[in-house]
mmCIF file of C-alpha atoms and ligand atoms in Angstrom:
data_model
loop_
_atom_site.group_PDB
_atom_site.id
_atom_site.type_symbol
_atom_site.label_atom_id
_atom_site.label_comp_id
_atom_site.label_asym_id
_atom_site.label_seq_id
_atom_site.Cartn_x
_atom_site.Cartn_y
_atom_site.Cartn_z
ATOM 1 C CA MET A 208 -0.291 0.174 0.086
ATOM 2 C CA THR A 209 0.929 3.412 -0.170
ATOM 3 C CA VAL A 210 -0.311 6.626 0.611
ATOM 4 C CA GLU A 211 1.201 9.952 -0.513
ATOM 5 C CA GLN A 212 -0.576 13.073 1.071
ATOM 6 C CA LYS A 213 -0.757 16.592 -0.781
ATOM 7 C CA LEU A 214 -1.492 19.927 0.658
ATOM 8 C CA PHE A 215 -2.215 22.962 -0.442
ATOM 9 C CA ALA A 216 -3.122 26.504 0.785
ATOM 10 C CA ASP A 217 -6.819 26.144 -0.060
ATOM 11 C CA PRO A 218 -9.254 24.284 -1.820
ATOM 12 C CA ALA A 219 -9.063 26.060 -5.721
ATOM 13 C CA GLU A 220 -5.819 24.647 -5.390
ATOM 14 C CA LEU A 221 -6.137 21.432 -4.453
ATOM 15 C CA ALA A 222 -8.766 21.050 -6.827
ATOM 16 C CA ALA A 223 -6.574 22.437 -10.147
ATOM 17 C CA VAL A 224 -3.802 20.086 -9.164
ATOM 18 C CA PHE A 225 -5.959 17.356 -8.913
ATOM 19 C CA ALA A 226 -7.818 17.721 -12.203
ATOM 20 C CA ALA A 227 -4.219 18.266 -13.158
ATOM 21 C CA ASP A 228 -3.290 14.330 -12.117
ATOM 22 C CA PHE A 229 -6.951 13.352 -12.621
ATOM 23 C CA ALA A 230 -5.472 13.672 -16.084
ATOM 24 C CA ALA A 231 -2.787 12.719 -16.265
ATOM 25 C CA TRP A 232 -3.861 9.841 -14.472
ATOM 26 C CA VAL A 233 -6.412 8.763 -17.446
ATOM 27 C CA GLU A 234 -3.937 9.653 -20.027
ATOM 28 C CA PRO A 235 -1.380 6.412 -20.166
ATOM 29 C CA GLN A 236 -4.124 4.479 -18.890
ATOM 30 C CA LYS A 237 -4.365 0.837 -21.353
ATOM 31 C CA LYS A 238 -7.478 0.237 -20.674
ATOM 32 C CA ARG A 239 -10.225 1.088 -22.877
ATOM 33 C CA VAL A 240 -12.727 1.816 -20.054
ATOM 34 C CA ILE A 241 -11.916 4.048 -16.950
ATOM 35 C CA THR A 242 -14.169 3.620 -13.917
ATOM 36 C CA VAL A 243 -14.065 6.245 -11.833
ATOM 37 C CA ALA A 244 -16.995 6.816 -8.499
ATOM 38 C CA LEU A 245 -17.405 10.481 -6.772
ATOM 39 C CA SER A 246 -17.821 11.507 -4.435
ATOM 40 C CA GLY A 247 -20.454 14.455 -3.025
ATOM 41 C CA GLY A 248 -19.724 17.153 -0.319
ATOM 42 C CA SER A 249 -17.951 20.681 -1.366
ATOM 43 C CA THR A 250 -14.755 20.138 -2.553
ATOM 44 C CA PRO A 251 -15.772 17.786 -5.725
ATOM 45 C CA LYS A 252 -18.515 20.469 -6.708
ATOM 46 C CA LEU A 253 -14.916 22.687 -6.867
ATOM 47 C CA LEU A 254 -13.747 19.746 -9.362
ATOM 48 C CA PHE A 255 -16.177 19.282 -11.674
ATOM 49 C CA GLU A 256 -15.912 23.374 -12.279
ATOM 50 C CA LEU A 257 -12.521 23.429 -12.933
ATOM 51 C CA TRP A 258 -13.377 19.909 -15.396
ATOM 52 C CA ALA A 259 -16.036 21.437 -17.432
ATOM 53 C CA LYS A 260 -13.625 24.663 -17.597
ATOM 54 C CA ASP A 261 -10.791 23.540 -18.998
ATOM 55 C CA TYR A 262 -10.519 19.578 -19.404
ATOM 56 C CA ALA A 263 -13.101 19.280 -21.231
ATOM 57 C CA ASP A 264 -10.945 18.268 -24.701
ATOM 58 C CA LYS A 265 -7.985 18.195 -22.481
ATOM 59 C CA ILE A 266 -9.634 14.158 -21.345
ATOM 60 C CA ASP A 267 -11.627 11.725 -23.253
ATOM 61 C CA TRP A 268 -14.115 11.484 -21.233
ATOM 62 C CA SER A 269 -15.393 8.802 -23.442
ATOM 63 C CA ARG A 270 -13.528 6.435 -21.454
ATOM 64 C CA ILE A 271 -14.698 7.357 -18.080
ATOM 65 C CA HIS A 272 -17.489 5.563 -16.815
ATOM 66 C CA PHE A 273 -19.095 7.480 -13.554
ATOM 67 C CA PHE A 274 -20.132 5.848 -10.635
ATOM 68 C CA TRP A 275 -21.405 7.419 -7.554
ATOM 69 C CA GLY A 276 -19.679 6.536 -4.030
ATOM 70 C CA ASP A 277 -22.445 7.076 -2.435
ATOM 71 C CA GLU A 278 -25.847 9.299 -3.089
ATOM 72 C CA ARG A 279 -28.665 10.424 -0.925
ATOM 73 C CA CYS A 280 -31.778 8.978 -1.730
ATOM 74 C CA VAL A 281 -33.527 12.020 -4.344
ATOM 75 C CA PRO A 282 -34.443 12.777 -6.953
ATOM 76 C CA PRO A 283 -32.083 14.233 -9.012
ATOM 77 C CA SER A 284 -33.928 17.629 -8.885
ATOM 78 C CA HIS A 285 -32.485 17.088 -5.801
ATOM 79 C CA ARG A 286 -30.001 20.383 -3.537
ATOM 80 C CA ASP A 287 -29.522 17.155 -1.803
ATOM 81 C CA SER A 288 -28.259 14.671 -4.918
ATOM 82 C CA ASN A 289 -24.395 13.988 -5.706
ATOM 83 C CA TYR A 290 -25.271 12.581 -9.230
ATOM 84 C CA GLY A 291 -27.322 16.343 -9.461
ATOM 85 C CA VAL A 292 -24.682 18.440 -8.414
ATOM 86 C CA ALA A 293 -22.373 16.764 -10.925
ATOM 87 C CA LYS A 294 -25.126 17.109 -14.203
ATOM 88 C CA GLU A 295 -25.358 20.940 -12.898
ATOM 89 C CA LEU A 296 -21.639 21.755 -13.099
ATOM 90 C CA PHE A 297 -19.966 19.171 -15.192
ATOM 91 C CA PHE A 298 -21.880 16.010 -17.441
ATOM 92 C CA ASP A 299 -24.467 19.045 -18.575
ATOM 93 C CA LYS A 300 -21.337 21.419 -19.817
ATOM 94 C CA ILE A 301 -19.735 18.133 -21.964
ATOM 95 C CA VAL A 302 -20.382 15.863 -24.969
ATOM 96 C CA VAL A 303 -20.826 13.011 -22.851
ATOM 97 C CA ASP A 304 -23.032 10.020 -23.497
ATOM 98 C CA ALA A 305 -25.356 8.922 -21.484
ATOM 99 C CA ALA A 306 -24.075 5.188 -20.630
ATOM 100 C CA ASN A 307 -21.271 6.338 -19.525
ATOM 101 C CA VAL A 308 -23.285 8.166 -16.379
ATOM 102 C CA HIS A 309 -24.038 5.409 -13.549
ATOM 103 C CA ARG A 310 -26.432 7.210 -11.606
ATOM 104 C CA VAL A 311 -27.747 5.979 -8.123
ATOM 105 C CA LEU A 312 -31.797 6.238 -9.298
ATOM 106 C CA GLY A 313 -32.039 8.615 -5.495
ATOM 107 C CA GLU A 314 -35.438 8.559 -6.925
ATOM 108 C CA SER A 315 -36.494 4.316 -6.125
ATOM 109 C CA ASP A 316 -37.615 2.536 -3.287
ATOM 110 C CA PRO A 317 -33.892 2.246 -1.256
ATOM 111 C CA ASP A 318 -33.880 -0.912 -1.113
ATOM 112 C CA LYS A 319 -34.735 -2.057 -4.110
ATOM 113 C CA GLU A 320 -32.203 0.604 -5.874
ATOM 114 C CA CYS A 321 -29.328 -0.680 -3.438
ATOM 115 C CA SER A 322 -30.059 -4.176 -5.247
ATOM 116 C CA ARG A 323 -30.181 -2.617 -9.162
ATOM 117 C CA TYR A 324 -27.005 -0.500 -8.603
ATOM 118 C CA GLU A 325 -24.760 -3.748 -7.619
ATOM 119 C CA ASN A 326 -26.315 -5.304 -10.576
ATOM 120 C CA GLU A 327 -24.981 -2.007 -12.657
ATOM 121 C CA ILE A 328 -21.970 -2.039 -10.686
ATOM 122 C CA ALA A 329 -21.026 -5.980 -11.466
ATOM 123 C CA GLU A 330 -22.143 -4.766 -15.131
ATOM 124 C CA HIS A 331 -20.056 -2.060 -15.518
ATOM 125 C CA VAL A 332 -16.873 -2.524 -13.383
ATOM 126 C CA GLU A 333 -14.683 -5.282 -13.054
ATOM 127 C CA ILE A 334 -14.595 -7.877 -10.888
ATOM 128 C CA ASN A 335 -11.455 -9.047 -8.488
ATOM 129 C CA GLY A 336 -10.139 -12.040 -7.921
ATOM 130 C CA ASP A 337 -12.614 -11.808 -4.744
ATOM 131 C CA SER A 338 -15.147 -11.159 -7.032
ATOM 132 C CA ILE A 339 -14.861 -7.567 -5.541
ATOM 133 C CA PRO A 340 -15.669 -5.079 -7.814
ATOM 134 C CA GLN A 341 -12.286 -3.212 -8.347
ATOM 135 C CA PHE A 342 -12.540 0.781 -9.775
ATOM 136 C CA ASP A 343 -9.813 2.328 -11.337
ATOM 137 C CA MET A 344 -10.249 5.473 -8.885
ATOM 138 C CA VAL A 345 -12.560 6.598 -6.036
ATOM 139 C CA ILE A 346 -13.016 9.599 -4.983
ATOM 140 C CA LEU A 347 -13.810 10.100 -1.328
ATOM 141 C CA GLY A 348 -14.501 13.227 0.877
ATOM 142 C CA MET A 349 -14.550 13.202 5.406
ATOM 143 C CA GLY A 350 -16.752 14.922 7.491
ATOM 144 C CA ASP A 351 -16.092 16.019 9.673
ATOM 145 C CA ASP A 352 -17.113 13.006 12.559
ATOM 146 C CA GLY A 353 -14.797 11.000 10.022
ATOM 147 C CA HIS A 354 -17.893 9.511 7.814
ATOM 148 C CA THR A 355 -16.928 8.143 4.150
ATOM 149 C CA ALA A 356 -18.608 7.754 1.662
ATOM 150 C CA SER A 357 -22.044 7.345 3.468
ATOM 151 C CA ILE A 358 -20.320 5.072 6.272
ATOM 152 C CA PHE A 359 -21.075 7.077 9.362
ATOM 153 C CA PRO A 360 -19.422 6.016 12.556
ATOM 154 C CA TYR A 361 -22.185 3.957 14.140
ATOM 155 C CA GLN A 362 -22.712 2.362 10.735
ATOM 156 C CA SER A 363 -19.026 1.077 10.200
ATOM 157 C CA LYS A 364 -20.176 -2.306 9.882
ATOM 158 C CA PHE A 365 -20.775 -1.548 6.645
ATOM 159 C CA LEU A 366 -16.385 -1.313 6.508
ATOM 160 C CA ASN A 367 -17.460 -5.339 6.290
ATOM 161 C CA SER A 368 -20.293 -5.536 4.038
ATOM 162 C CA GLU A 369 -20.594 -8.897 1.996
ATOM 163 C CA ARG A 370 -22.574 -6.492 -0.185
ATOM 164 C CA ILE A 371 -21.103 -3.848 -3.175
ATOM 165 C CA CYS A 372 -23.905 -1.502 -1.783
ATOM 166 C CA GLU A 373 -26.095 -0.146 1.741
ATOM 167 C CA VAL A 374 -28.696 1.140 2.548
ATOM 168 C CA ALA A 375 -27.496 3.436 5.306
ATOM 169 C CA THR A 376 -29.149 6.548 7.246
ATOM 170 C CA HIS A 377 -27.508 9.227 8.296
ATOM 171 C CA PRO A 378 -27.275 10.370 11.894
ATOM 172 C CA GLU A 379 -28.763 13.099 12.012
ATOM 173 C CA THR A 380 -31.585 13.166 9.628
ATOM 174 C CA GLY A 381 -31.971 10.516 9.164
ATOM 175 C CA GLN A 382 -32.002 10.745 5.383
ATOM 176 C CA LYS A 383 -31.744 7.646 3.420
ATOM 177 C CA ARG A 384 -27.749 7.391 1.272
ATOM 178 C CA ILE A 385 -26.881 4.062 -0.900
ATOM 179 C CA THR A 386 -23.508 3.725 -0.296
ATOM 180 C CA LEU A 387 -20.087 1.680 -1.334
ATOM 181 C CA THR A 388 -19.042 -0.878 1.105
ATOM 182 C CA GLY A 389 -15.081 -0.884 2.556
ATOM 183 C CA PRO A 390 -14.445 -3.782 0.646
ATOM 184 C CA VAL A 391 -15.065 -1.729 -2.217
ATOM 185 C CA LEU A 392 -13.740 0.716 -1.770
ATOM 186 C CA ASN A 393 -10.281 -0.633 -0.781
ATOM 187 C CA GLN A 394 -10.203 -2.579 -3.296
ATOM 188 C CA ALA A 395 -9.843 0.343 -5.920
ATOM 189 C CA LYS A 396 -6.715 0.807 -7.382
ATOM 190 C CA LYS A 397 -6.702 3.968 -6.107
ATOM 191 C CA VAL A 398 -8.098 5.984 -3.907
ATOM 192 C CA ALA A 399 -8.450 10.274 -4.382
ATOM 193 C CA PHE A 400 -9.041 11.427 -0.539
ATOM 194 C CA LEU A 401 -10.198 15.823 -0.354
ATOM 195 C CA ILE A 402 -10.553 17.006 2.731
ATOM 196 C CA THR A 403 -10.632 20.119 2.962
ATOM 197 C CA GLY A 404 -11.527 22.913 6.639
ATOM 198 C CA ALA A 405 -10.307 23.176 9.922
ATOM 199 C CA ASN A 406 -13.539 21.551 11.313
ATOM 200 C CA LYS A 407 -11.571 18.137 9.921
ATOM 201 C CA SER A 408 -8.248 18.327 11.274
ATOM 202 C CA ASP A 409 -8.930 17.118 14.827
ATOM 203 C CA ILE A 410 -10.026 14.065 13.220
ATOM 204 C CA LEU A 411 -8.070 13.642 10.356
ATOM 205 C CA ALA A 412 -4.642 13.599 12.793
ATOM 206 C CA GLN A 413 -6.513 10.739 14.299
ATOM 207 C CA VAL A 414 -7.258 8.859 10.594
ATOM 208 C CA ILE A 415 -3.486 9.846 9.916
ATOM 209 C CA HIS A 416 -1.646 8.933 12.889
ATOM 210 C CA LYS A 417 -4.038 6.514 14.333
ATOM 211 C CA THR A 418 -4.327 8.278 17.539
ATOM 212 C CA GLY A 419 -6.908 8.874 20.180
ATOM 213 C CA GLU A 420 -10.518 8.014 18.713
ATOM 214 C CA PHE A 421 -9.178 6.689 14.802
ATOM 215 C CA ALA A 422 -10.950 3.519 15.615
ATOM 216 C CA ASN A 423 -14.562 5.043 16.227
ATOM 217 C CA PHE A 424 -13.707 6.675 12.796
ATOM 218 C CA PRO A 425 -14.257 4.822 9.225
ATOM 219 C CA ALA A 426 -12.108 7.552 7.787
ATOM 220 C CA SER A 427 -9.629 5.356 9.535
ATOM 221 C CA TYR A 428 -10.578 1.814 7.514
ATOM 222 C CA ILE A 429 -9.242 3.145 4.314
ATOM 223 C CA GLU A 430 -6.941 1.283 3.195
ATOM 224 C CA PRO A 431 -6.286 0.356 -0.514
ATOM 225 C CA GLU A 432 -3.564 -0.177 -2.640
ATOM 226 C CA ASN A 433 -2.694 2.903 -3.154
ATOM 227 C CA LEU A 434 -4.355 6.360 -1.206
ATOM 228 C CA CYS A 435 -3.552 9.753 -2.149
ATOM 229 C CA PHE A 436 -4.637 12.761 0.526
ATOM 230 C CA TYR A 437 -5.461 15.868 -0.470
ATOM 231 C CA LEU A 438 -5.578 18.093 2.026
ATOM 232 C CA ASP A 439 -5.509 22.241 2.331
ATOM 233 C CA GLN A 440 -4.012 23.521 5.039
ATOM 234 C CA GLY A 441 -7.309 24.068 7.397
ATOM 235 C CA ALA A 442 -7.828 20.009 7.098
ATOM 236 C CA ALA A 443 -4.460 19.287 7.567
ATOM 237 C CA SER A 444 -3.167 22.186 10.249
ATOM 238 C CA LYS A 445 -2.712 19.042 13.058
ATOM 239 C CA LEU A 446 -0.968 16.522 10.944
HETATM 240 C C1 6PG B 85 -21.734 12.754 1.110
HETATM 241 C C2 6PG B 85 -20.151 12.449 0.360
HETATM 242 C C3 6PG B 85 -19.967 12.802 2.190
HETATM 243 C C4 6PG B 85 -18.870 13.619 1.581
HETATM 244 C C5 6PG B 85 -18.297 14.418 3.202
HETATM 245 C C6 6PG B 85 -17.234 15.428 3.646
HETATM 246 O O1 6PG B 85 -22.362 12.413 0.132
HETATM 247 O O2 6PG B 85 -21.964 13.720 1.621
HETATM 248 O O3 6PG B 85 -20.080 11.198 -0.271
HETATM 249 O O4 6PG B 85 -18.716 11.712 2.156
HETATM 250 O O5 6PG B 85 -17.691 13.768 1.026
HETATM 251 O O6 6PG B 85 -19.752 14.730 4.097
HETATM 252 O O7 6PG B 85 -18.121 16.996 2.379
HETATM 253 P P1 6PG B 85 -17.552 18.413 2.504
HETATM 254 O O8 6PG B 85 -16.122 18.089 1.209
HETATM 255 O O9 6PG B 85 -19.042 19.083 2.101
HETATM 256 O O10 6PG B 85 -16.853 18.898 3.256
#
């Protein structure tokens, strides 16, 4: 396992470097189809805007199949929809085949959609020797409670689920979400953790240094073969 940290002055600089790193990562890939799981949250919004503005014709988007690491169980038009945000900021602004965009049907029944999405992933994502889908890249964030994707501390059992996806419930709002599970996140060939904000600095230090209450934070259990933390100075201020 390789772990790298990249530090940036602010989220805008983080997004700019990640976008350039992503383009450099896509280019030499031998595979025709590259599978990427997107994250929700605020930092990816900057990335989507950059992809649309500066990378529309710098990346062969026809090679990328987009999935979500987690999605809120709301319609695409809902302000909480991770797909809805990506559509508005990115997919509506570039030419990409609809067949390359594998959204979670947030408007559907969560349990039924969880099973349907598992099948969609199994159909389009390489399955490794352990019968686990292996994404080429998973982009993740971390919440200020140490959650990642939609694996929350009180539902850390999803870190060891035998399923591809699970139906999660937000601890405060009760909002249902579909999330990739720990084994799928950790099978990814590459994970990019985009983490910003001083409100996460204390938990991030525990996660990275495996100190304090790190064992309570799902983000501590993301250990793929290749992990890169993209951090702004606020999030990294206690490392
Ligand atoms: C979601 C995300 C979630 C997010 C973190 C960090 O759907 O909310 O997938 O895991 O990455 O909550 O969010 P910010 O980037 O907004 O801090």
